[in-house]
PDB file of C-alpha atoms in Angstrom:
ATOM      1  CA  MET A   1     -77.191  29.880 -38.212  1.00  0.00           C
ATOM      2  CA  LYS A   2     -77.924  33.346 -38.186  1.00  0.00           C
ATOM      3  CA  THR A   3     -81.235  34.995 -38.286  1.00  0.00           C
ATOM      4  CA  THR A   4     -82.138  38.803 -39.316  1.00  0.00           C
ATOM      5  CA  GLN A   5     -85.325  40.656 -38.481  1.00  0.00           C
ATOM      6  CA  SER A   6     -86.292  43.754 -40.221  1.00  0.00           C
ATOM      7  CA  PHE A   7     -87.638  46.626 -38.536  1.00  0.00           C
ATOM      8  CA  GLY A   8     -88.957  49.733 -39.382  1.00  0.00           C
ATOM      9  CA  ILE A   9     -91.048  53.150 -38.395  1.00  0.00           C
ATOM     10  CA  ASP A  10     -92.504  55.190 -40.641  1.00  0.00           C
ATOM     11  CA  PHE A  11     -95.190  57.771 -40.230  1.00  0.00           C
ATOM     12  CA  THR A  12     -98.152  58.747 -42.598  1.00  0.00           C
ATOM     13  CA  ILE A  13    -101.352  60.614 -42.210  1.00  0.00           C
ATOM     14  CA  ARG A  14    -105.097  59.890 -43.348  1.00  0.00           C
ATOM     15  CA  SER A  15    -106.630  62.467 -45.401  1.00  0.00           C
ATOM     16  CA  ASP A  16    -109.688  60.488 -45.526  1.00  0.00           C
ATOM     17  CA  LYS A  17    -109.857  61.498 -41.292  1.00  0.00           C
ATOM     18  CA  LYS A  18    -109.418  64.702 -42.204  1.00  0.00           C
ATOM     19  CA  LYS A  19    -111.166  67.034 -39.542  1.00  0.00           C
ATOM     20  CA  ASP A  20    -111.122  70.924 -39.188  1.00  0.00           C
ATOM     21  CA  GLY A  21    -108.529  71.224 -41.885  1.00  0.00           C
ATOM     22  CA  LYS A  22    -106.088  68.835 -40.288  1.00  0.00           C
ATOM     23  CA  SER A  23    -105.288  65.139 -41.150  1.00  0.00           C
ATOM     24  CA  PRO A  24    -104.219  63.043 -38.247  1.00  0.00           C
ATOM     25  CA  ILE A  25    -100.643  61.034 -37.995  1.00  0.00           C
ATOM     26  CA  TYR A  26    -100.320  57.287 -37.747  1.00  0.00           C
ATOM     27  CA  ALA A  27     -97.045  55.329 -36.617  1.00  0.00           C
ATOM     28  CA  CYS A  28     -96.519  52.104 -38.871  1.00  0.00           C
ATOM     29  CA  ILE A  29     -93.909  49.936 -37.314  1.00  0.00           C
ATOM     30  CA  THR A  30     -92.538  47.305 -39.411  1.00  0.00           C
ATOM     31  CA  VAL A  31     -91.221  43.981 -38.308  1.00  0.00           C
ATOM     32  CA  ASN A  32     -90.197  40.855 -40.773  1.00  0.00           C
ATOM     33  CA  SER A  33     -92.455  42.786 -43.382  1.00  0.00           C
ATOM     34  CA  LYS A  34     -95.605  42.765 -41.144  1.00  0.00           C
ATOM     35  CA  LYS A  35     -97.073  45.864 -40.301  1.00  0.00           C
ATOM     36  CA  CYS A  36     -98.816  47.669 -37.375  1.00  0.00           C
ATOM     37  CA  PHE A  37    -100.521  51.043 -37.551  1.00  0.00           C
ATOM     38  CA  PHE A  38    -101.384  53.143 -34.403  1.00  0.00           C
ATOM     39  CA  ALA A  39    -102.559  57.071 -34.301  1.00  0.00           C
ATOM     40  CA  VAL A  40    -100.042  59.319 -32.365  1.00  0.00           C
ATOM     41  CA  LYS A  41    -102.708  61.582 -31.547  1.00  0.00           C
ATOM     42  CA  GLN A  42    -101.079  64.769 -33.503  1.00  0.00           C
ATOM     43  CA  SER A  43    -102.681  66.222 -36.459  1.00  0.00           C
ATOM     44  CA  ILE A  44    -101.007  68.497 -39.157  1.00  0.00           C
ATOM     45  CA  ASP A  45    -102.197  70.452 -42.129  1.00  0.00           C
ATOM     46  CA  LEU A  46    -101.923  68.563 -45.285  1.00  0.00           C
ATOM     47  CA  LYS A  47    -100.063  71.333 -46.895  1.00  0.00           C
ATOM     48  CA  THR A  48     -97.162  71.032 -44.177  1.00  0.00           C
ATOM     49  CA  TRP A  49     -96.617  67.476 -44.554  1.00  0.00           C
ATOM     50  CA  ASP A  50     -93.865  66.040 -46.741  1.00  0.00           C
ATOM     51  CA  ASN A  51     -95.462  62.192 -47.972  1.00  0.00           C
ATOM     52  CA  ARG A  52     -91.673  61.244 -49.110  1.00  0.00           C
ATOM     53  CA  LYS A  53     -89.954  61.749 -45.693  1.00  0.00           C
ATOM     54  CA  GLY A  54     -93.262  61.210 -43.489  1.00  0.00           C
ATOM     55  CA  LEU A  55     -92.249  64.043 -41.657  1.00  0.00           C
ATOM     56  CA  PRO A  56     -93.693  67.784 -41.005  1.00  0.00           C
ATOM     57  CA  LYS A  57     -91.753  70.315 -43.747  1.00  0.00           C
ATOM     58  CA  GLY A  58     -91.452  73.871 -42.652  1.00  0.00           C
ATOM     59  CA  SER A  59     -89.667  75.649 -40.001  1.00  0.00           C
ATOM     60  CA  LYS A  60     -93.161  76.759 -38.160  1.00  0.00           C
ATOM     61  CA  GLU A  61     -93.167  76.471 -34.699  1.00  0.00           C
ATOM     62  CA  GLU A  62     -96.083  73.856 -35.276  1.00  0.00           C
ATOM     63  CA  ALA A  63     -94.039  71.667 -37.886  1.00  0.00           C
ATOM     64  CA  ARG A  64     -91.196  71.485 -35.532  1.00  0.00           C
ATOM     65  CA  ALA A  65     -92.750  70.747 -32.207  1.00  0.00           C
ATOM     66  CA  ILE A  66     -94.639  67.725 -34.658  1.00  0.00           C
ATOM     67  CA  SER A  67     -91.445  66.639 -35.991  1.00  0.00           C
ATOM     68  CA  SER A  68     -89.643  66.896 -32.553  1.00  0.00           C
ATOM     69  CA  TYR A  69     -92.363  64.522 -31.051  1.00  0.00           C
ATOM     70  CA  LEU A  70     -92.053  61.966 -34.181  1.00  0.00           C
ATOM     71  CA  GLU A  71     -88.515  61.798 -33.352  1.00  0.00           C
ATOM     72  CA  ASN A  72     -88.888  60.751 -29.817  1.00  0.00           C
ATOM     73  CA  LEU A  73     -91.384  58.661 -30.614  1.00  0.00           C
ATOM     74  CA  ARG A  74     -89.364  56.964 -33.264  1.00  0.00           C
ATOM     75  CA  ARG A  75     -86.871  56.703 -30.474  1.00  0.00           C
ATOM     76  CA  THR A  76     -88.435  55.380 -27.833  1.00  0.00           C
ATOM     77  CA  LEU A  77     -90.284  52.570 -30.311  1.00  0.00           C
ATOM     78  CA  GLY A  78     -86.887  51.551 -31.458  1.00  0.00           C
ATOM     79  CA  ASN A  79     -85.525  50.999 -27.828  1.00  0.00           C
ATOM     80  CA  ILE A  80     -88.694  49.182 -27.114  1.00  0.00           C
ATOM     81  CA  TYR A  81     -87.715  46.864 -30.235  1.00  0.00           C
ATOM     82  CA  GLN A  82     -84.137  46.703 -28.632  1.00  0.00           C
ATOM     83  CA  GLN A  83     -85.102  45.390 -25.029  1.00  0.00           C
ATOM     84  CA  MET A  84     -87.340  43.106 -26.665  1.00  0.00           C
ATOM     85  CA  LEU A  85     -84.819  41.479 -28.894  1.00  0.00           C
ATOM     86  CA  LEU A  86     -82.530  41.227 -26.049  1.00  0.00           C
ATOM     87  CA  LYS A  87     -84.813  39.622 -24.076  1.00  0.00           C
ATOM     88  CA  GLY A  88     -85.640  37.019 -26.529  1.00  0.00           C
ATOM     89  CA  VAL A  89     -89.107  37.840 -26.792  1.00  0.00           C
ATOM     90  CA  TYR A  90     -91.185  36.479 -30.189  1.00  0.00           C
ATOM     91  CA  LEU A  91     -90.947  39.798 -32.018  1.00  0.00           C
ATOM     92  CA  THR A  92     -93.967  41.018 -34.257  1.00  0.00           C
ATOM     93  CA  ALA A  93     -95.196  44.614 -34.619  1.00  0.00           C
ATOM     94  CA  GLU A  94     -97.968  43.948 -32.687  1.00  0.00           C
ATOM     95  CA  ALA A  95     -95.582  43.014 -29.604  1.00  0.00           C
ATOM     96  CA  VAL A  96     -93.705  46.050 -30.038  1.00  0.00           C
ATOM     97  CA  LYS A  97     -97.097  48.244 -30.361  1.00  0.00           C
ATOM     98  CA  ASP A  98     -98.382  46.522 -27.470  1.00  0.00           C
ATOM     99  CA  ASN A  99     -95.225  47.001 -25.350  1.00  0.00           C
ATOM    100  CA  TYR A 100     -95.496  50.925 -26.238  1.00  0.00           C
ATOM    101  CA  PHE A 101     -98.788  50.929 -24.730  1.00  0.00           C
ATOM    102  CA  LYS A 102     -98.320  48.692 -21.875  1.00  0.00           C
ATOM    103  CA  THR A 103    -100.493  45.993 -22.686  1.00  0.00           C
ATOM    104  CA  GLU A 104     -99.922  42.788 -20.927  1.00  0.00           C
ATOM    105  CA  ILE A 105     -98.337  40.216 -23.338  1.00  0.00           C
ATOM    106  CA  ALA A 106     -98.722  36.604 -22.192  1.00  0.00           C
ATOM    107  CA  ILE A 107     -95.649  34.439 -22.312  1.00  0.00           C
ATOM    108  CA  TYR A 108     -96.444  30.637 -22.189  1.00  0.00           C
ATOM    109  CA  LYS A 109     -94.124  27.517 -21.978  1.00  0.00           C
ATOM    110  CA  LEU A 110     -94.310  24.463 -23.971  1.00  0.00           C
ATOM    111  CA  SER A 111     -95.684  22.485 -21.255  1.00  0.00           C
ATOM    112  CA  ASP A 112     -98.599  25.146 -21.001  1.00  0.00           C
ATOM    113  CA  LEU A 113     -99.141  24.631 -24.523  1.00  0.00           C
ATOM    114  CA  PHE A 114     -99.354  20.769 -24.317  1.00  0.00           C
ATOM    115  CA  GLN A 115    -101.666  21.011 -21.672  1.00  0.00           C
ATOM    116  CA  TYR A 116    -104.007  23.424 -23.156  1.00  0.00           C
ATOM    117  CA  HIS A 117    -103.957  21.232 -26.402  1.00  0.00           C
ATOM    118  CA  ASN A 118    -104.835  18.275 -24.637  1.00  0.00           C
ATOM    119  CA  GLU A 119    -107.472  19.884 -22.677  1.00  0.00           C
ATOM    120  CA  THR A 120    -109.162  21.278 -25.962  1.00  0.00           C
ATOM    121  CA  ALA A 121    -108.312  18.224 -27.991  1.00  0.00           C
ATOM    122  CA  LEU A 122    -109.213  15.372 -25.530  1.00  0.00           C
ATOM    123  CA  ALA A 123    -112.590  14.658 -27.180  1.00  0.00           C
ATOM    124  CA  THR A 124    -110.675  14.323 -30.864  1.00  0.00           C
ATOM    125  CA  ILE A 125    -107.772  12.415 -30.324  1.00  0.00           C
ATOM    126  CA  LYS A 126    -107.128   8.801 -28.929  1.00  0.00           C
ATOM    127  CA  ALA A 127    -105.970   8.106 -25.328  1.00  0.00           C
ATOM    128  CA  ILE A 128    -102.862   6.528 -26.525  1.00  0.00           C
ATOM    129  CA  THR A 129    -101.958   9.991 -28.011  1.00  0.00           C
ATOM    130  CA  LEU A 130    -102.200  11.618 -24.947  1.00  0.00           C
ATOM    131  CA  PHE A 131    -100.503   8.630 -22.878  1.00  0.00           C
ATOM    132  CA  ILE A 132     -97.361   9.306 -25.244  1.00  0.00           C
ATOM    133  CA  GLU A 133     -97.174  13.048 -24.868  1.00  0.00           C
ATOM    134  CA  LYS A 134     -97.757  12.992 -20.947  1.00  0.00           C
ATOM    135  CA  LYS A 135     -94.697  10.130 -21.019  1.00  0.00           C
ATOM    136  CA  LEU A 136     -92.818  12.586 -23.082  1.00  0.00           C
ATOM    137  CA  ILE A 137     -93.355  15.800 -20.987  1.00  0.00           C
ATOM    138  CA  VAL A 138     -92.054  13.815 -17.848  1.00  0.00           C
ATOM    139  CA  ASN A 139     -89.383  12.555 -19.358  1.00  0.00           C
ATOM    140  CA  GLN A 140     -87.966  15.804 -20.964  1.00  0.00           C
ATOM    141  CA  PHE A 141     -88.522  18.030 -17.739  1.00  0.00           C
TER     142      PHE A 141
END
């Protein structure tokens, strides 16, 4: 069975956070219709922003510099997504953002999850269930 992932990167501005006549630019990472936003630490005048393209319009130095920065960011995020896809990591928009900001991503084995479950649910499940799960884990590994 072949599975496909959808991935996209768009840029938008937040006019409600306007400061000194400029609005901050935000990146939107979309993976399988789930979105994650973060500020790219750049601001632009509303008049020089093209909402349809999600990029600055015009040929002024500021617009060209921001456009170049955004394209480099798009390329970097795309490379991160490809690397995560090749590694077989569970992909989410948050995971791509965390990888970009070098946030630690915890990776758990199935046996770790069973152990966590057994520790947290010990009071609510019967002893026979724990016995059966332990036998299954030992026999599989």
